[in-house]
XYZ file of C-alpha atoms in Angstrom:
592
model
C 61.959 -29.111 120.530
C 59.872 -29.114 116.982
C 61.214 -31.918 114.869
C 63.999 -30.892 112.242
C 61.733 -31.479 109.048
C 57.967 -31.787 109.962
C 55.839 -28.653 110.934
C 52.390 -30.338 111.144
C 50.673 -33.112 113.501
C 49.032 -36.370 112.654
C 45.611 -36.590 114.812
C 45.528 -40.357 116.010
C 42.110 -40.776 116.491
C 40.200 -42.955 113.948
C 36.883 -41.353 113.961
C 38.365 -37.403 113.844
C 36.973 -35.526 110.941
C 40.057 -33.861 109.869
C 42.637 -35.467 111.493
C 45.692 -33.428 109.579
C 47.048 -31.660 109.311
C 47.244 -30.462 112.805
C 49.222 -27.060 114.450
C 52.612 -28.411 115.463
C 52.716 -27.321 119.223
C 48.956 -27.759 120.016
C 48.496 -30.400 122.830
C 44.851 -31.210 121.688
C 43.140 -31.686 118.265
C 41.428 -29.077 117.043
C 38.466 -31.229 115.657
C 38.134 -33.715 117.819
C 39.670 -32.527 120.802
C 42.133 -35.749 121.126
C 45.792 -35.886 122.713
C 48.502 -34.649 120.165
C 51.384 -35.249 122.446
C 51.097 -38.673 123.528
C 52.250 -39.386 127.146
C 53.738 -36.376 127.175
C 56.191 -37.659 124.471
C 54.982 -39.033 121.687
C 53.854 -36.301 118.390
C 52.278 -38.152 115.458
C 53.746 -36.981 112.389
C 52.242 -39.039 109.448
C 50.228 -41.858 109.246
C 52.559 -44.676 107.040
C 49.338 -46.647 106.160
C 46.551 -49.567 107.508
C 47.188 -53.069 108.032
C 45.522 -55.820 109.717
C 43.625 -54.141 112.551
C 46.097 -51.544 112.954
C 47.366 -48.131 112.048
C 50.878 -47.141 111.638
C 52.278 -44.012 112.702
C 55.675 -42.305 112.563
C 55.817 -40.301 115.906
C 58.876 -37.614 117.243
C 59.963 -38.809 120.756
C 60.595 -35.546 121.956
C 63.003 -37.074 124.811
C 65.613 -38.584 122.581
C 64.628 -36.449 119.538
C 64.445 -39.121 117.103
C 61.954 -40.899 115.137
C 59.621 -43.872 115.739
C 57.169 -45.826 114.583
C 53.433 -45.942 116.692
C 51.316 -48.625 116.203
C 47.889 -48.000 116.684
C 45.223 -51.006 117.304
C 41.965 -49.972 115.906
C 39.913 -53.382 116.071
C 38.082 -54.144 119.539
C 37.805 -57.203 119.808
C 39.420 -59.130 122.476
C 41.379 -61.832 119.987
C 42.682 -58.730 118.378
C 43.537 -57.066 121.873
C 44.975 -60.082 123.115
C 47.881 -60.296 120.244
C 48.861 -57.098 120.039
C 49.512 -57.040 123.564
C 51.051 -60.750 122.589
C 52.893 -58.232 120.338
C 54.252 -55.819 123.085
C 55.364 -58.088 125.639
C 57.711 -60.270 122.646
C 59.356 -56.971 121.317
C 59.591 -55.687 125.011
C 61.017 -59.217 126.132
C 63.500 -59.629 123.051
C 66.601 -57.232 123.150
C 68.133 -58.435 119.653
C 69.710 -56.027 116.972
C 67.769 -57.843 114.596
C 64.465 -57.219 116.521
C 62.432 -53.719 116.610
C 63.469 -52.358 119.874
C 60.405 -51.450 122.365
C 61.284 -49.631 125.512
C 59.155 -51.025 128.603
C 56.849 -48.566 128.937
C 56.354 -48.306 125.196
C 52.891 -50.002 125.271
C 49.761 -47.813 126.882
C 46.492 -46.615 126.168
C 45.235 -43.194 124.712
C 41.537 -41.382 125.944
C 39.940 -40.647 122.634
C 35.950 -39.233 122.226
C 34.089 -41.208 119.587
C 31.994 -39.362 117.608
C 31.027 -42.161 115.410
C 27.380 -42.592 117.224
C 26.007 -39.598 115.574
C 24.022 -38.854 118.088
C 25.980 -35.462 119.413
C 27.270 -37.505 122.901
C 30.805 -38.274 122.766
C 31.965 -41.612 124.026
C 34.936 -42.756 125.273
C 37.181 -44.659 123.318
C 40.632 -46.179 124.605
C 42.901 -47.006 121.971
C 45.928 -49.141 122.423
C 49.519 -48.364 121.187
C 52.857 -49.386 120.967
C 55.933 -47.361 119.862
C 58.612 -49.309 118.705
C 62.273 -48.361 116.992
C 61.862 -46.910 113.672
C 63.906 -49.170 110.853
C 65.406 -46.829 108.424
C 65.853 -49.223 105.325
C 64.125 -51.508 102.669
C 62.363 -54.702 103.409
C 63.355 -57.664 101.223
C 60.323 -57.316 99.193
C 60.868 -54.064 97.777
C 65.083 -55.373 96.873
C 63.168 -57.828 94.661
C 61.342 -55.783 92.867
C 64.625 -53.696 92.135
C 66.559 -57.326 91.585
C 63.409 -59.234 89.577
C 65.779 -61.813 87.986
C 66.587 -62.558 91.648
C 69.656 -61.577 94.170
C 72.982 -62.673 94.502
C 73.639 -65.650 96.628
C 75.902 -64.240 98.889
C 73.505 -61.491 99.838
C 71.008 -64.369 100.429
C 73.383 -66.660 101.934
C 74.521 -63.440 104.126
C 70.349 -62.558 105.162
C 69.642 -66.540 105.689
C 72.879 -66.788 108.433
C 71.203 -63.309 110.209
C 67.561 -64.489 110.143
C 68.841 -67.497 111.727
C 70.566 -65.887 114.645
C 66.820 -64.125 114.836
C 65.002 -67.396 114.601
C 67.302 -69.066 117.231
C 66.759 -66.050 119.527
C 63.061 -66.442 119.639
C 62.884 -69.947 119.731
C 65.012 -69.551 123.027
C 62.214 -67.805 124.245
C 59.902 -70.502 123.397
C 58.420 -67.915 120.284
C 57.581 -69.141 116.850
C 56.874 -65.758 114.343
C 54.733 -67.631 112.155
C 54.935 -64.855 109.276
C 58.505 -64.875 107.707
C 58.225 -63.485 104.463
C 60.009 -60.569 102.470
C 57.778 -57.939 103.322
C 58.614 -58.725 106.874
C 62.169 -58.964 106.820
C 64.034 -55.269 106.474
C 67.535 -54.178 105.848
C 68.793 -51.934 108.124
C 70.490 -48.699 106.279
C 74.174 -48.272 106.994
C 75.700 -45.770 109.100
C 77.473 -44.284 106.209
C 77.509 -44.453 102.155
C 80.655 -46.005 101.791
C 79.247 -48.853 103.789
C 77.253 -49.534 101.009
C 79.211 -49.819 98.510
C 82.094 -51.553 100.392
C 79.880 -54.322 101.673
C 76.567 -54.288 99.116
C 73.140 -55.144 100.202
C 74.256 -58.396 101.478
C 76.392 -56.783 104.090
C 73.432 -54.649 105.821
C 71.737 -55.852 108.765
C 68.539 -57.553 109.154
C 65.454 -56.735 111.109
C 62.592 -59.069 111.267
C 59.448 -57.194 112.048
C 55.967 -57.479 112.219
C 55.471 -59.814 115.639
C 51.317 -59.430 115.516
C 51.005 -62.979 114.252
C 53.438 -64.600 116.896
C 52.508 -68.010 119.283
C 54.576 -68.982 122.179
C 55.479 -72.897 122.115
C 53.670 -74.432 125.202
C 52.032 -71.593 127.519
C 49.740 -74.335 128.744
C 48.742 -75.461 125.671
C 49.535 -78.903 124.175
C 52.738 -78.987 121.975
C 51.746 -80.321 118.591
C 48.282 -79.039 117.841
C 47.073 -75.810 118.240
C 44.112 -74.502 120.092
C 40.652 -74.210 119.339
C 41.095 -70.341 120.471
C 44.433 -70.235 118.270
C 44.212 -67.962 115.758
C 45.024 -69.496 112.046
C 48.089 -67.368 109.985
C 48.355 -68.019 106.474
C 51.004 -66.069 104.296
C 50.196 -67.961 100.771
C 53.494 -69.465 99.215
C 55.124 -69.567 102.587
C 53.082 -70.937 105.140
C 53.971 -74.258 105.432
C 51.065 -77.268 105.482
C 50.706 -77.911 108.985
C 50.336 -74.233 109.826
C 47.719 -73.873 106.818
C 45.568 -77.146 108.299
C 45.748 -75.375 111.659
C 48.066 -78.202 112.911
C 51.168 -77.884 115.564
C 53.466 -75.514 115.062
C 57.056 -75.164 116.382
C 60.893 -73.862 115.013
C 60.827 -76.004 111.670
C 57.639 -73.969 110.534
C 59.811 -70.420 111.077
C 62.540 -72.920 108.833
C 59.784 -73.676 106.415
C 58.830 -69.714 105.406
C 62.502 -68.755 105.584
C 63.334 -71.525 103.318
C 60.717 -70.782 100.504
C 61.414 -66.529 101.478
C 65.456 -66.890 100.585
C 64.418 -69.300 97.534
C 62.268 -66.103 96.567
C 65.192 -63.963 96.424
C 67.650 -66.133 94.532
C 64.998 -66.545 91.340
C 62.911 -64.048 91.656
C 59.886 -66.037 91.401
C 56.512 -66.413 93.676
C 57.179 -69.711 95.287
C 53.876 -70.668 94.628
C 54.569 -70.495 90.664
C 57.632 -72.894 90.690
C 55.944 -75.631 93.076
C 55.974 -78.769 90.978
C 51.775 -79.729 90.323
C 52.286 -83.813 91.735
C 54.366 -83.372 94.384
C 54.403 -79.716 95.663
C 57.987 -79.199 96.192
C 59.281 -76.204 94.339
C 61.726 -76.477 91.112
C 64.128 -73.780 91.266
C 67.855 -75.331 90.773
C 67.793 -74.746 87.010
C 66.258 -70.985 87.400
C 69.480 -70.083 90.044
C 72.216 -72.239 89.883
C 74.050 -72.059 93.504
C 76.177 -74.415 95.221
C 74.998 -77.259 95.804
C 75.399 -77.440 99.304
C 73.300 -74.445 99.784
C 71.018 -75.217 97.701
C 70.833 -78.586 99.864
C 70.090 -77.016 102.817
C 67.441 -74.680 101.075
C 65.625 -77.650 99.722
C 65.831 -79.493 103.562
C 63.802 -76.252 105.325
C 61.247 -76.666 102.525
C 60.319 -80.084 102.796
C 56.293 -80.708 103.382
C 57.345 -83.493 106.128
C 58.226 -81.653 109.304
C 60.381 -84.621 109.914
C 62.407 -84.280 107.152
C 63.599 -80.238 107.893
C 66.077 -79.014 110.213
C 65.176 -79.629 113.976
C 66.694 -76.043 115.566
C 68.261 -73.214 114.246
C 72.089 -74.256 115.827
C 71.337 -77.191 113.208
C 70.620 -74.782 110.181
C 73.632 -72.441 111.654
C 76.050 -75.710 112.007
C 75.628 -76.231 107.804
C 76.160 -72.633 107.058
C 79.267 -72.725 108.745
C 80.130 -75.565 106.888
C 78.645 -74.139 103.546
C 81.000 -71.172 104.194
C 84.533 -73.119 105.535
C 84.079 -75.023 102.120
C 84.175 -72.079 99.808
C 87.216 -70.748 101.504
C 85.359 -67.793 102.886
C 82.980 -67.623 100.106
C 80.016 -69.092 98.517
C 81.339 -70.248 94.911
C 79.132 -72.087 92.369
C 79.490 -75.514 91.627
C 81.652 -76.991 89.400
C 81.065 -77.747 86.035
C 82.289 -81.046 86.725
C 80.040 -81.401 90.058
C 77.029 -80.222 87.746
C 75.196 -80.949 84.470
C 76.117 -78.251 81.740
C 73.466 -75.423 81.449
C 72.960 -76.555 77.584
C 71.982 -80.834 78.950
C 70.116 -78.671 81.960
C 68.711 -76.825 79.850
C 67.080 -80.140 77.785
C 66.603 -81.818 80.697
C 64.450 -79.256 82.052
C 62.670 -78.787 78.975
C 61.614 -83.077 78.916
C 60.702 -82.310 82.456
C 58.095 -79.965 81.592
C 57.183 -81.667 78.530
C 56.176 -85.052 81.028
C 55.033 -82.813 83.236
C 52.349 -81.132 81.168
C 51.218 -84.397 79.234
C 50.790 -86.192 82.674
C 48.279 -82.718 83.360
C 47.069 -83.103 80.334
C 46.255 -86.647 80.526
C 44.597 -86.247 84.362
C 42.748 -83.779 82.811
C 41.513 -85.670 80.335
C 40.900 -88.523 82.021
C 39.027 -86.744 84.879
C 37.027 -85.439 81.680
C 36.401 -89.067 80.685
C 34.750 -90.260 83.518
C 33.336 -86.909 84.547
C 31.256 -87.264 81.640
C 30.145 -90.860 81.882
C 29.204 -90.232 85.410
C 27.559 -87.658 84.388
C 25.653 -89.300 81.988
C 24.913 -91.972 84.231
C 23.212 -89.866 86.340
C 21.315 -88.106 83.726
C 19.923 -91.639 82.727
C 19.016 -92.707 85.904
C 17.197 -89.154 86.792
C 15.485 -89.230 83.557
C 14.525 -93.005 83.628
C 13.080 -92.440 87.125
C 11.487 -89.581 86.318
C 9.737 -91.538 83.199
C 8.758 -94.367 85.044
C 6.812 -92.506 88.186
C 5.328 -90.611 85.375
C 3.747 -93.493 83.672
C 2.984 -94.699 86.427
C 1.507 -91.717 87.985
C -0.867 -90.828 84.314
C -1.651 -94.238 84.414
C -2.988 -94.433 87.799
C -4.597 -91.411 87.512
C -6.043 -92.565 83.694
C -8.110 -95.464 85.709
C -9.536 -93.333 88.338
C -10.826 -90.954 85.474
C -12.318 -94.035 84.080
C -14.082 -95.321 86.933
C -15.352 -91.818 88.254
C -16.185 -90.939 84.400
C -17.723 -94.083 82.924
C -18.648 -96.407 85.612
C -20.617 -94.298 87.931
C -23.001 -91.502 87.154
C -20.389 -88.781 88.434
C -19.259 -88.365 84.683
C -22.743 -87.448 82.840
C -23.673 -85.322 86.116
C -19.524 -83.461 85.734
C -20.203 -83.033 81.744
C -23.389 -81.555 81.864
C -22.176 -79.092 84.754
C -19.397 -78.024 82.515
C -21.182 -77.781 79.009
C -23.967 -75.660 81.126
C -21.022 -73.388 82.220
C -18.874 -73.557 78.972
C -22.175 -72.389 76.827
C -22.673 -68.733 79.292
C -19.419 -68.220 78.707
C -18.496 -69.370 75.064
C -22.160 -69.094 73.305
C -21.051 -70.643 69.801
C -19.367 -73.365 71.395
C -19.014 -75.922 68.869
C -18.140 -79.108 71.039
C -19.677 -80.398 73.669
C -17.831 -81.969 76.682
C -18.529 -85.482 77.851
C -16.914 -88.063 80.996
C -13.648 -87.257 79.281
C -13.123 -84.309 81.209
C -12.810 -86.762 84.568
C -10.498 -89.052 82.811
C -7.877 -85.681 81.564
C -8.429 -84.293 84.881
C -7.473 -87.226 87.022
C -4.975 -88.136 84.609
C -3.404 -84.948 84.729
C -3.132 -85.238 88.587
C -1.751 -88.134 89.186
C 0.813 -87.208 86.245
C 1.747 -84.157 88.133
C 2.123 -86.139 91.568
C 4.249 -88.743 89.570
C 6.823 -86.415 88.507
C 6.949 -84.617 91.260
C 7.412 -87.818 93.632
C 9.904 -88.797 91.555
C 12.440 -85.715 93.218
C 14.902 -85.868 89.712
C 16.301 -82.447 88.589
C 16.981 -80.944 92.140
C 12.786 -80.268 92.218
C 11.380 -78.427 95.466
C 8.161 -81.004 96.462
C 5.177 -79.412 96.095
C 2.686 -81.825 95.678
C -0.847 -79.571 95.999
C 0.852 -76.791 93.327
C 2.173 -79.227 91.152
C -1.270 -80.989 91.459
C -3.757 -78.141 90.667
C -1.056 -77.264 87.766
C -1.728 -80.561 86.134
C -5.161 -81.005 86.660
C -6.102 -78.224 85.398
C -3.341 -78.260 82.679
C -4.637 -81.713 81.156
C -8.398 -80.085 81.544
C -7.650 -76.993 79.482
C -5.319 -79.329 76.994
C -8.599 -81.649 76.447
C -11.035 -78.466 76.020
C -8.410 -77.362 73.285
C -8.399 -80.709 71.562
C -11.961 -80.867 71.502
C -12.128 -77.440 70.013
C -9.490 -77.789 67.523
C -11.103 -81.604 66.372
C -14.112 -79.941 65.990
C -13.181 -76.912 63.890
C -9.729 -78.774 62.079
C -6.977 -75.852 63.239
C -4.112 -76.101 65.256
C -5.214 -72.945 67.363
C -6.346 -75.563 70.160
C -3.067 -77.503 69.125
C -1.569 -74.420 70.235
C -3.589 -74.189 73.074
C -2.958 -77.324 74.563
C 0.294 -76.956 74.249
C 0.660 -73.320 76.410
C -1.675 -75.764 78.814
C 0.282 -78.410 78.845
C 3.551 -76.062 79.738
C 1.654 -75.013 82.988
C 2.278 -78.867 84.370
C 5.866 -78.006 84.284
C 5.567 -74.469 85.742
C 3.965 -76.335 89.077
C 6.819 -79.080 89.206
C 9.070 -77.014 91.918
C 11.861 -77.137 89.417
C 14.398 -74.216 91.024
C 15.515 -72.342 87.630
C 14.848 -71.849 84.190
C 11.155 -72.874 84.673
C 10.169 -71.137 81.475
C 12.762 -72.991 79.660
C 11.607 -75.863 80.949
C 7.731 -75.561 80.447
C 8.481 -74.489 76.513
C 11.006 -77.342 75.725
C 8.214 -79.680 77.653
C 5.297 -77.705 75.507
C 7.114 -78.422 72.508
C 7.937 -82.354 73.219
C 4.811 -82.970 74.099
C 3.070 -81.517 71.339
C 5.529 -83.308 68.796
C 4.012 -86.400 70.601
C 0.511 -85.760 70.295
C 0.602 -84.898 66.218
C 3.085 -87.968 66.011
C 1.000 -90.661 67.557
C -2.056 -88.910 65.982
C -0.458 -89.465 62.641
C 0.090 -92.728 63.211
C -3.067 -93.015 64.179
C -3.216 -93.935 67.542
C -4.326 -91.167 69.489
C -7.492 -91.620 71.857
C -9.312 -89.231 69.285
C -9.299 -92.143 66.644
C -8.131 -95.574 68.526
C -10.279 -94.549 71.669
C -13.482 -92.676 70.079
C -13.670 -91.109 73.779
C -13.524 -87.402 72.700
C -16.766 -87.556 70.688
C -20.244 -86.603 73.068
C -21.560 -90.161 71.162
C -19.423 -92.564 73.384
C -20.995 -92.533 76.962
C -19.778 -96.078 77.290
C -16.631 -97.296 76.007
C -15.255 -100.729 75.544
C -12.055 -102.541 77.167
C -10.182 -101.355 74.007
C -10.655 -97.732 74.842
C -10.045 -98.487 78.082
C -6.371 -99.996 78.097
C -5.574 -97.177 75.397
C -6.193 -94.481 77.413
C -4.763 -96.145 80.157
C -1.813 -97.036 78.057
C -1.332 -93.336 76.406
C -1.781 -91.103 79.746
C 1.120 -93.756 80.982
C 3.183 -92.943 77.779
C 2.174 -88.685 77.413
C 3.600 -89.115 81.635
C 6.793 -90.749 80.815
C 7.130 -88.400 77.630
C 6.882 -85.417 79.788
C 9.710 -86.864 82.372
C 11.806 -87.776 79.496
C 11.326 -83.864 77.974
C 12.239 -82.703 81.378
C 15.448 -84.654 81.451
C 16.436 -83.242 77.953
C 15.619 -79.706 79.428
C 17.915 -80.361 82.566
C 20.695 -81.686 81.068
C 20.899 -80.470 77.279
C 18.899 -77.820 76.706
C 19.953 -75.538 80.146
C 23.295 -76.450 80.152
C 23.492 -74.756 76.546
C 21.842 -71.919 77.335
C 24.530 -71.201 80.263
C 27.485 -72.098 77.866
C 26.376 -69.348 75.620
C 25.912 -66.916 78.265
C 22.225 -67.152 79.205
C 22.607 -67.461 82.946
């Protein structure tokens, strides 16, 4: 028999091309060739939608001519396999009016033919499925978005006593749902209008669905902490903390979700937005005032200590009744003289969040503070280490120079090499190049080792780039000098500065090395024309640029050693200011 409303076919198969709509009365698809009557029984009507791993169906069961809903499993994996059939066997094992009702042979496997290879050879693919009872209603999420100020109590207090007879159903069967939340809790629709309106929304019955996330208590696992093979469920604002840590889970974690779900419904708001920021429990009293004995109980399932919330659900059913006897059949709000008055509420709550924010406001603050200082401190001690290795580093290298340029024929024999080469290439060279070149070269070196030794500002260490990069850096800086001295511009100011930069490009530093090598250019280059206005730059204290000087005195000698210390720890101390000032701007303003 065709179904009463529905003329077409849903195709199942998740790799069909055109999977509706499909010829009612056709056993097979006619695109992919898969089963349209499933176990002789089953005919897909519509597909509802995709969640989780799985596809949901509503399917005619042509032998009681009603509608159901078909759960298709499209993931392969085994954990996946492994809890929907976890899935099957619960809603096959539970017979509870508040439970979706699976028949026992209501779980099987369909014969599809992928197509997905591409490669014109169908395989075969067997998907698993489960047809379940089809809940005509609402789920508790969609009621609050048509009750956004938040339900009634009495339809609350009315779904909290129901969920509980759930809850203490599959707890008896050593199951813990793990996933109580609105969207998972339905109301059934009544039989007839008038029950509506007779008994309201709170009078409907509830269904708890959605058992893919489920864990039976024990099964040969130890209680109190799950297993590595466990998989972790997290519903944010209603998974309690010791099922977010992947701790041990048992009935006061069901408690703990249906405690922060019915404090949902009675304000309205996300119980993540009313959780207090120092202590985590949620402040909700003032937004729905409620008895007080409810509102007791409420506050009891959502404590963080497991301890501290109800042990079973006959103890949470025990102070409903008890809720209930006390308002004479009905849940009444406090009163006035068992409660502050809404306007001193009203103030009280208002200091509350006044103490509340300036406490934030001063954590922030402080964290600020001392965020900054430590900060600092760090910056200091990168930048002081990378100044000191430096100096050390140009001043090491400054006395081999010496020694290899002025006390041992390897200088003359280097200069007159170079001047030979520097004349076939540059043939009005107005300079000529003496044993300074050894000293800049091997000063140059070990100031490149130096800073790169020293490991500040999260460098990569590559000694042999960052070694060629300064030698020949502090080589093409002292042919500049020489060239500029000799003709008085600052083109080979200029020079030496763009050589000077290439130091920094070989320092392994992992961003912004163009920053760094200009802000390190232009330091550097402030340094040279200040200490040369001050006199006291090798040119004029040293007399060791000029071809006349083949032999310099102890003078020259502890200067040069003395500036190639100080240009090293000027170049770590420009690097620091790069780092930490200079960068950090640059990404503030949007320069990433």
């Amino acid at each position: 028999m065709p179904h009463p409303h529905s003329k077409a076919v849903h195709c199942i198969n998740p790799d069909c091309p055109r999977p509706y709509p499909q010829t009612w009365g056709n056993n097979f698809c006619q695109s992919c060739g898969g089963p349209l009557r499933l176990k002789n029984r089953y005919v897909p009507l519509e597909r509802l939608g995709v969640g989780g791993f799985a596809a949901i169906y509503t399917v005619w069961d042509a032998e009681t001519q009603t509608d159901r809903v078909l759960k298709v499993l499209l993931e392969t994996a085994p954990k996946a396999l492994k809890l929907f059939e976890q899935e099957a066997w619960v809603l096959a094992l539970l017979r509870h009016a508040g439970v979706p009702r699976v028949e026992a042979d209501g779980y099987f496997h369909v014969q599809m033919q992928n197509f997905a290879g591409g490669d014109g050879n169908a395989g075969a693919r067997r998907l698993p499925c489960l047809v379940m009872e089809k809940i005509h209603g609402k789920t508790l999420e969609e009621v609050l978005e048509e009750h956004p100020q938040g339900c009634p109590q009495e339809w609350v207090f009315s779904w909290l006593s129901q969920a509980v007879e759930i809850l203490e159903e599959l707890h008896r069967c050593q199951i813990i749902h793990r996933d109580i939340k609105p969207s998972n809790l339905m109301l059934r629709n009544p039989q007839s209008p008038q029950t509506l309106l007779a008994k309201g929304l709170g009078g409907l019955q509830l269904v708890t669905i959605d058992f893919g996330g489920v864990k039976k208590m024990g099964g040969g696992e130890p209680m109190g902490k799950d297993s590595p093979s466990s998989t972790r469920l997290i519903s944010a604002g209603y998974s309690p903390p010791e099922q977010i840590i992947g701790g041990g889970v048992g009935p006061a974690t069901d408690f703990y979700a249906l405690g922060r779900t019915c404090i949902h419904l009675l304000t309205g708001k996300y119980p993540a937005d009313i959780e207090d920021p120092m202590t985590g429990e949620l402040r909700w009293r003032h937004i729905s005032p409620i008895a007080p004995a409810f509102a007791n109980l409420l506050d009891d399932m959502v404590r963080s200590d497991v301890q501290r919330r109800p042990a079973s659900a006959g103890e949470v059913r025990g102070r409903l009744r008890q809720i209930y006897a006390k308002s004479n059949g009905k849940i009444a709000l406090a009163k006035p003289s068992n409660r502050i008055a809404p306007a001193g509420q009203a103030i009280l709550e208002f200091c509350r969040q006044i103490l509340v924010a300036g406490t934030q406001k001063t954590a922030s603050l402080t964290v600020l503070v001392f965020g900054a200082i430590a900060q600092m401190v760090v910056a200091s001690l990168d930048t002081g280490w990378e100044m000191v290795l430096g100096g050390i580093g140009g001043s090491a290298g400054a006395i081999g120079g010496l020694v290899l340029g002025y006390a041992s024929p390897m200088g003359q024999e280097v200069a007159s090499f170079v001047n030979e080469g520097l004349h076939q290439l540059i043939p009005n060279m107005t300079f000529a190049v003496g044993p300074e070149v050894l000293l800049f070269a091997f000063a140059g070196l070990g100031t490149a080792v130096g800073l790169t030794d020293a490991g500040s500002f999260r460098q990569q260490k590559q000694y042999w780039l960052s070694a060629m990069m300064g030698t020949q850096g502090y080589l093409l800086a002292s042919l500049c000098w020489l060239e500029s001295s000799a003709s008085s511009g600052v083109q080979g100011i200029i020079l030496g500065a763009f050589a000077i930069a290439s130091l920094t490009v070989g320092m392994g530093l992992r961003s912004h090395q163009l920053v760094h090598a200009l802000v390190v250019a232009v330091c550097s280059t402030v340094v040279f024309l200040f200490l040369n206005a001050l006199s006291i730059f090798p040119g004029s204290l040293l007399g060791i640029l000029a071809p006349s000087y083949p032999v310099i005195g102890w003078l020259q000698v502890w200067g040069a050693i003395a500036f190639f210390g100080l240009l090293g720890s000027a170049i770590g101390l420009c690097l620091g200011v790069s780092h930490y000032l200079v960068v950090p701007l640059l990404r503030w303003l949007g320069w990433k």
